[in-house]
Each structure stands twice: as C-alpha cells, then as structure tokens.
Amino acid sequence: MNQTEIEYRHIIKICQELFEKKNKDYGTSWRILRLPSITDQIFIKAQRIRTLQDNGFSRVDEGVIPEFIGIINYCVMALIQAELIENAEMELPFEQVQAMYNKQVVEVMELLFNKNHDYGEAWRDMRVSSMTDIILMKLFRIKQIEDNQGKTLVSEGIKSGYQDIINYAVFCMIKLGQAQGQQ
C-alpha cells in the first residue's frame, strides 16, 4: 500500500466507525430521506465548513473535521439510498447496512486510485479551501441534476458527484491531519 492508500483507509475507518455507532443508536432512520434531502444535509455541512474557513472561528465548539466526516457518511448514505430507491423497507439489518457501506467505499476507493494515478496526486498541492469550494460546486451540480429529475445531456450523474465529494472530503481530512501533525 502506498501512503495515500494508508491515509485514505484510515480516514474511511474513522468515518465508518462513527456511521456504525450512529446506526446502532438510530437504526436506519435516514432511509426516510429522499436524495434531495440528503444532498441538502451535505450542503449544510459543506457551507458550514466554508463559513468557518472564511470567519476563522466557530461559535459552536466543533471544528471542520466532524463536518467532513458527516459529508462522507451522508454521501455514502446517498449512494446506498440511490441503489435502494425501489426498496420500501425502512429498517435494514446492521449487517446489511455494513455490507452496503463497504461496497460503496470500495467503489469510491477504486475511483480515487484510478484518478489519482492519472492526476499524479495533484490534490496534495491544493488548498483545503479550494477543495471545499469544489465540494460545494459538485453539490450545486447534483442539486441541478435532481431538479431535472436526473436527466443530463452530457454530464455524469449524481452517483459520480457523490463519489467525488467523498474523495475530496477525505483529501481535506488527510491534509488537515498533516497540518495538525506539523504544529
């Protein structure tokens, strides 16, 4: 495993552990959310990150890391929800949810490693604030696609948008972890 894969897997493990704990507390109550509602939840978290970056301080004693974790987990929920759209079952067994989470994360990691190969880890030279802006841009694109009932002319669909957002959020967490380690 290379350094990026090690860091990536570490971040996903943190996110998945929190997702599983919340699943034990709340079950799959998130299944009630339609995809646009999940998109809006992700938007709220991304907008808060941008506000914190712009203002430089927080009135609520939480930094941006929990928001990036939330973005990742809500994106995984959206990807799962998109596959279960026809399934009316609200409460899903823990093992099934765990397997669906793993499936989505594996797909997203494969996408990352393919893109990372082609782009030569360009994200490492990007600012966290720029990646936050890209996350917001991708959310606006997803919202537009949702408003168009999923129809696109030449664009990728919402699935790839959610996948890209996960990857950018992981990159941000990696970079923030490196910055904290240097202080």
GROMACS .gro file of C-alpha atoms in nm:
model
  183
    1MET     CA    1   0.000   0.000   0.000
    2ASN     CA    2   0.123   0.348  -0.079
    3GLN     CA    3   0.095   0.644   0.159
    4THR     CA    4  -0.228   0.775   0.005
    5GLU     CA    5  -0.399   0.439   0.037
    6ILE     CA    6  -0.291   0.408   0.401
    7GLU     CA    7  -0.416   0.758   0.483
    8TYR     CA    8  -0.735   0.708   0.285
    9ARG     CA    9  -0.821   0.381   0.457
   10HIS     CA   10  -0.754   0.538   0.797
   11ILE     CA   11  -0.998   0.824   0.728
   12ILE     CA   12  -1.265   0.585   0.596
   13LYS     CA   13  -1.223   0.367   0.905
   14ILE     CA   14  -1.291   0.668   1.129
   15CYS     CA   15  -1.600   0.757   0.926
   16GLN     CA   16  -1.730   0.402   0.914
   17GLU     CA   17  -1.687   0.352   1.288
   18LEU     CA   18  -1.897   0.662   1.358
   19PHE     CA   19  -2.155   0.556   1.097
   20GLU     CA   20  -2.186   0.214   1.262
   21LYS     CA   21  -2.223   0.364   1.611
   22LYS     CA   22  -2.494   0.601   1.490
   23ASN     CA   23  -2.662   0.311   1.311
   24LYS     CA   24  -2.676   0.125   1.643
   25ASP     CA   25  -2.822   0.435   1.813
   26TYR     CA   26  -3.071   0.540   1.544
   27GLY     CA   27  -3.111   0.243   1.314
   28THR     CA   28  -3.164   0.333   0.951
   29SER     CA   29  -3.390   0.631   1.022
   30TRP     CA   30  -3.204   0.810   0.740
   31ARG     CA   31  -3.392   0.584   0.496
   32ILE     CA   32  -3.686   0.827   0.524
   33LEU     CA   33  -3.480   1.094   0.346
   34ARG     CA   34  -3.520   1.144  -0.025
   35LEU     CA   35  -3.199   1.201  -0.220
   36PRO     CA   36  -3.250   1.580  -0.243
   37SER     CA   37  -3.285   1.591   0.138
   38ILE     CA   38  -2.955   1.406   0.178
   39THR     CA   39  -2.796   1.643  -0.073
   40ASP     CA   40  -2.921   1.935   0.134
   41GLN     CA   41  -2.773   1.783   0.451
   42ILE     CA   42  -2.436   1.755   0.275
   43PHE     CA   43  -2.473   2.113   0.152
   44ILE     CA   44  -2.536   2.239   0.508
   45LYS     CA   45  -2.218   2.071   0.629
   46ALA     CA   46  -2.009   2.199   0.336
   47GLN     CA   47  -2.148   2.551   0.378
   48ARG     CA   48  -2.059   2.545   0.749
   49ILE     CA   49  -1.703   2.442   0.662
   50ARG     CA   50  -1.677   2.731   0.418
   51THR     CA   51  -1.817   2.975   0.675
   52LEU     CA   52  -1.565   2.855   0.933
   53GLN     CA   53  -1.284   2.888   0.679
   54ASP     CA   54  -1.397   3.242   0.592
   55ASN     CA   55  -1.457   3.356   0.950
   56GLY     CA   56  -1.164   3.176   1.108
   57PHE     CA   57  -1.359   3.086   1.422
   58SER     CA   58  -1.660   2.890   1.541
   59ARG     CA   59  -1.931   2.976   1.793
   60VAL     CA   60  -2.013   2.608   1.829
   61ASP     CA   61  -1.733   2.402   1.979
   62GLU     CA   62  -1.683   2.180   1.675
   63GLY     CA   63  -1.428   2.222   1.403
   64VAL     CA   64  -1.440   2.120   1.039
   65ILE     CA   65  -1.327   1.758   1.087
   66PRO     CA   66  -1.669   1.639   1.217
   67GLU     CA   67  -1.831   1.817   0.923
   68PHE     CA   68  -1.607   1.639   0.671
   69ILE     CA   69  -1.689   1.308   0.842
   70GLY     CA   70  -2.058   1.394   0.811
   71ILE     CA   71  -2.016   1.479   0.443
   72ILE     CA   72  -1.850   1.144   0.377
   73ASN     CA   73  -2.114   0.947   0.566
   74TYR     CA   74  -2.407   1.134   0.412
   75CYS     CA   75  -2.260   1.074   0.066
   76VAL     CA   76  -2.237   0.701   0.142
   77MET     CA   77  -2.599   0.713   0.262
   78ALA     CA   78  -2.697   0.882  -0.063
   79LEU     CA   79  -2.520   0.619  -0.270
   80ILE     CA   80  -2.689   0.342  -0.072
   81GLN     CA   81  -3.026   0.517  -0.092
   82ALA     CA   82  -2.992   0.558  -0.469
   83GLU     CA   83  -2.949   0.181  -0.504
   84LEU     CA   84  -3.241   0.108  -0.270
   85ILE     CA   85  -3.477   0.366  -0.418
   86GLU     CA   86  -3.732   0.099  -0.514
   87ASN     CA   87  -3.697  -0.079  -0.181
   88ALA     CA   88  -3.962   0.049   0.061
   89GLU     CA   89  -3.809  -0.127   0.360
   90MET     CA   90  -3.717   0.139   0.618
   91GLU     CA   91  -3.527  -0.056   0.880
   92LEU     CA   92  -3.236  -0.258   0.748
   93PRO     CA   93  -3.033  -0.513   0.944
   94PHE     CA   94  -2.699  -0.383   1.072
   95GLU     CA   95  -2.501  -0.643   0.874
   96GLN     CA   96  -2.676  -0.544   0.550
   97VAL     CA   97  -2.605  -0.175   0.607
   98GLN     CA   98  -2.244  -0.255   0.691
   99ALA     CA   99  -2.206  -0.455   0.368
  100MET     CA  100  -2.366  -0.176   0.163
  101TYR     CA  101  -2.136   0.083   0.323
  102ASN     CA  102  -1.832  -0.133   0.242
  103LYS     CA  103  -1.948  -0.183  -0.118
  104GLN     CA  104  -1.982   0.190  -0.175
  105VAL     CA  105  -1.648   0.270  -0.014
  106VAL     CA  106  -1.467   0.009  -0.223
  107GLU     CA  107  -1.614   0.160  -0.542
  108VAL     CA  108  -1.515   0.510  -0.436
  109MET     CA  109  -1.162   0.399  -0.343
  110GLU     CA  110  -1.117   0.232  -0.681
  111LEU     CA  111  -1.228   0.555  -0.850
  112LEU     CA  112  -0.983   0.751  -0.638
  113PHE     CA  113  -0.687   0.527  -0.716
  114ASN     CA  114  -0.762   0.539  -1.089
  115LYS     CA  115  -0.799   0.918  -1.090
  116ASN     CA  116  -0.504   0.964  -0.856
  117HIS     CA  117  -0.288   0.768  -1.099
  118ASP     CA  118  -0.395   0.988  -1.389
  119TYR     CA  119  -0.371   1.318  -1.199
  120GLY     CA  120  -0.048   1.239  -1.014
  121GLU     CA  121  -0.187   1.326  -0.668
  122ALA     CA  122  -0.246   1.688  -0.769
  123TRP     CA  123  -0.481   1.720  -0.469
  124ARG     CA  124  -0.178   1.723  -0.239
  125ASP     CA  125  -0.088   2.067  -0.378
  126MET     CA  126  -0.441   2.203  -0.342
  127ARG     CA  127  -0.571   2.412  -0.057
  128VAL     CA  128  -0.841   2.270   0.171
  129SER     CA  129  -1.045   2.583   0.098
  130SER     CA  130  -1.029   2.511  -0.277
  131MET     CA  131  -1.142   2.154  -0.222
  132THR     CA  132  -1.428   2.285  -0.007
  133ASP     CA  133  -1.531   2.507  -0.298
  134ILE     CA  134  -1.518   2.209  -0.533
  135ILE     CA  135  -1.739   2.010  -0.294
  136LEU     CA  136  -1.990   2.297  -0.295
  137MET     CA  137  -1.976   2.321  -0.675
  138LYS     CA  138  -2.041   1.949  -0.708
  139LEU     CA  139  -2.335   1.982  -0.468
  140PHE     CA  140  -2.486   2.259  -0.682
  141ARG     CA  141  -2.442   2.032  -0.985
  142ILE     CA  142  -2.614   1.743  -0.804
  143LYS     CA  143  -2.897   1.974  -0.699
  144GLN     CA  144  -2.944   2.084  -1.060
  145ILE     CA  145  -2.949   1.723  -1.181
  146GLU     CA  146  -3.202   1.637  -0.908
  147ASP     CA  147  -3.416   1.935  -1.012
  148ASN     CA  148  -3.401   1.800  -1.370
  149GLN     CA  149  -3.528   1.459  -1.245
  150GLY     CA  150  -3.188   1.302  -1.306
  151LYS     CA  151  -3.174   1.390  -1.675
  152THR     CA  152  -2.843   1.512  -1.815
  153LEU     CA  153  -2.726   1.579  -2.169
  154VAL     CA  154  -2.352   1.521  -2.137
  155SER     CA  155  -2.278   1.527  -1.766
  156GLU     CA  156  -2.204   1.246  -1.528
  157GLY     CA  157  -2.490   1.162  -1.296
  158ILE     CA  158  -2.532   1.220  -0.927
  159LYS     CA  159  -2.352   0.900  -0.833
  160SER     CA  160  -2.020   1.027  -0.963
  161GLY     CA  161  -2.083   1.360  -0.790
  162TYR     CA  162  -2.130   1.193  -0.452
  163GLN     CA  163  -1.823   0.977  -0.514
  164ASP     CA  164  -1.608   1.279  -0.600
  165ILE     CA  165  -1.733   1.462  -0.290
  166ILE     CA  166  -1.630   1.168  -0.072
  167ASN     CA  167  -1.284   1.172  -0.222
  168TYR     CA  168  -1.239   1.548  -0.181
  169ALA     CA  169  -1.361   1.529   0.180
  170VAL     CA  170  -1.111   1.250   0.251
  171PHE     CA  171  -0.834   1.457   0.089
  172CYS     CA  172  -0.928   1.752   0.311
  173MET     CA  173  -0.912   1.536   0.621
  174ILE     CA  174  -0.573   1.398   0.517
  175LYS     CA  175  -0.440   1.749   0.460
  176LEU     CA  176  -0.585   1.878   0.786
  177GLY     CA  177  -0.430   1.586   0.970
  178GLN     CA  178  -0.094   1.662   0.817
  179ALA     CA  179  -0.127   2.028   0.913
  180GLN     CA  180  -0.212   1.931   1.272
  181GLY     CA  181   0.085   1.695   1.280
  182GLN     CA  182   0.320   1.976   1.177
  183GLN     CA  183   0.214   2.209   1.459
   0.00000   0.00000   0.00000
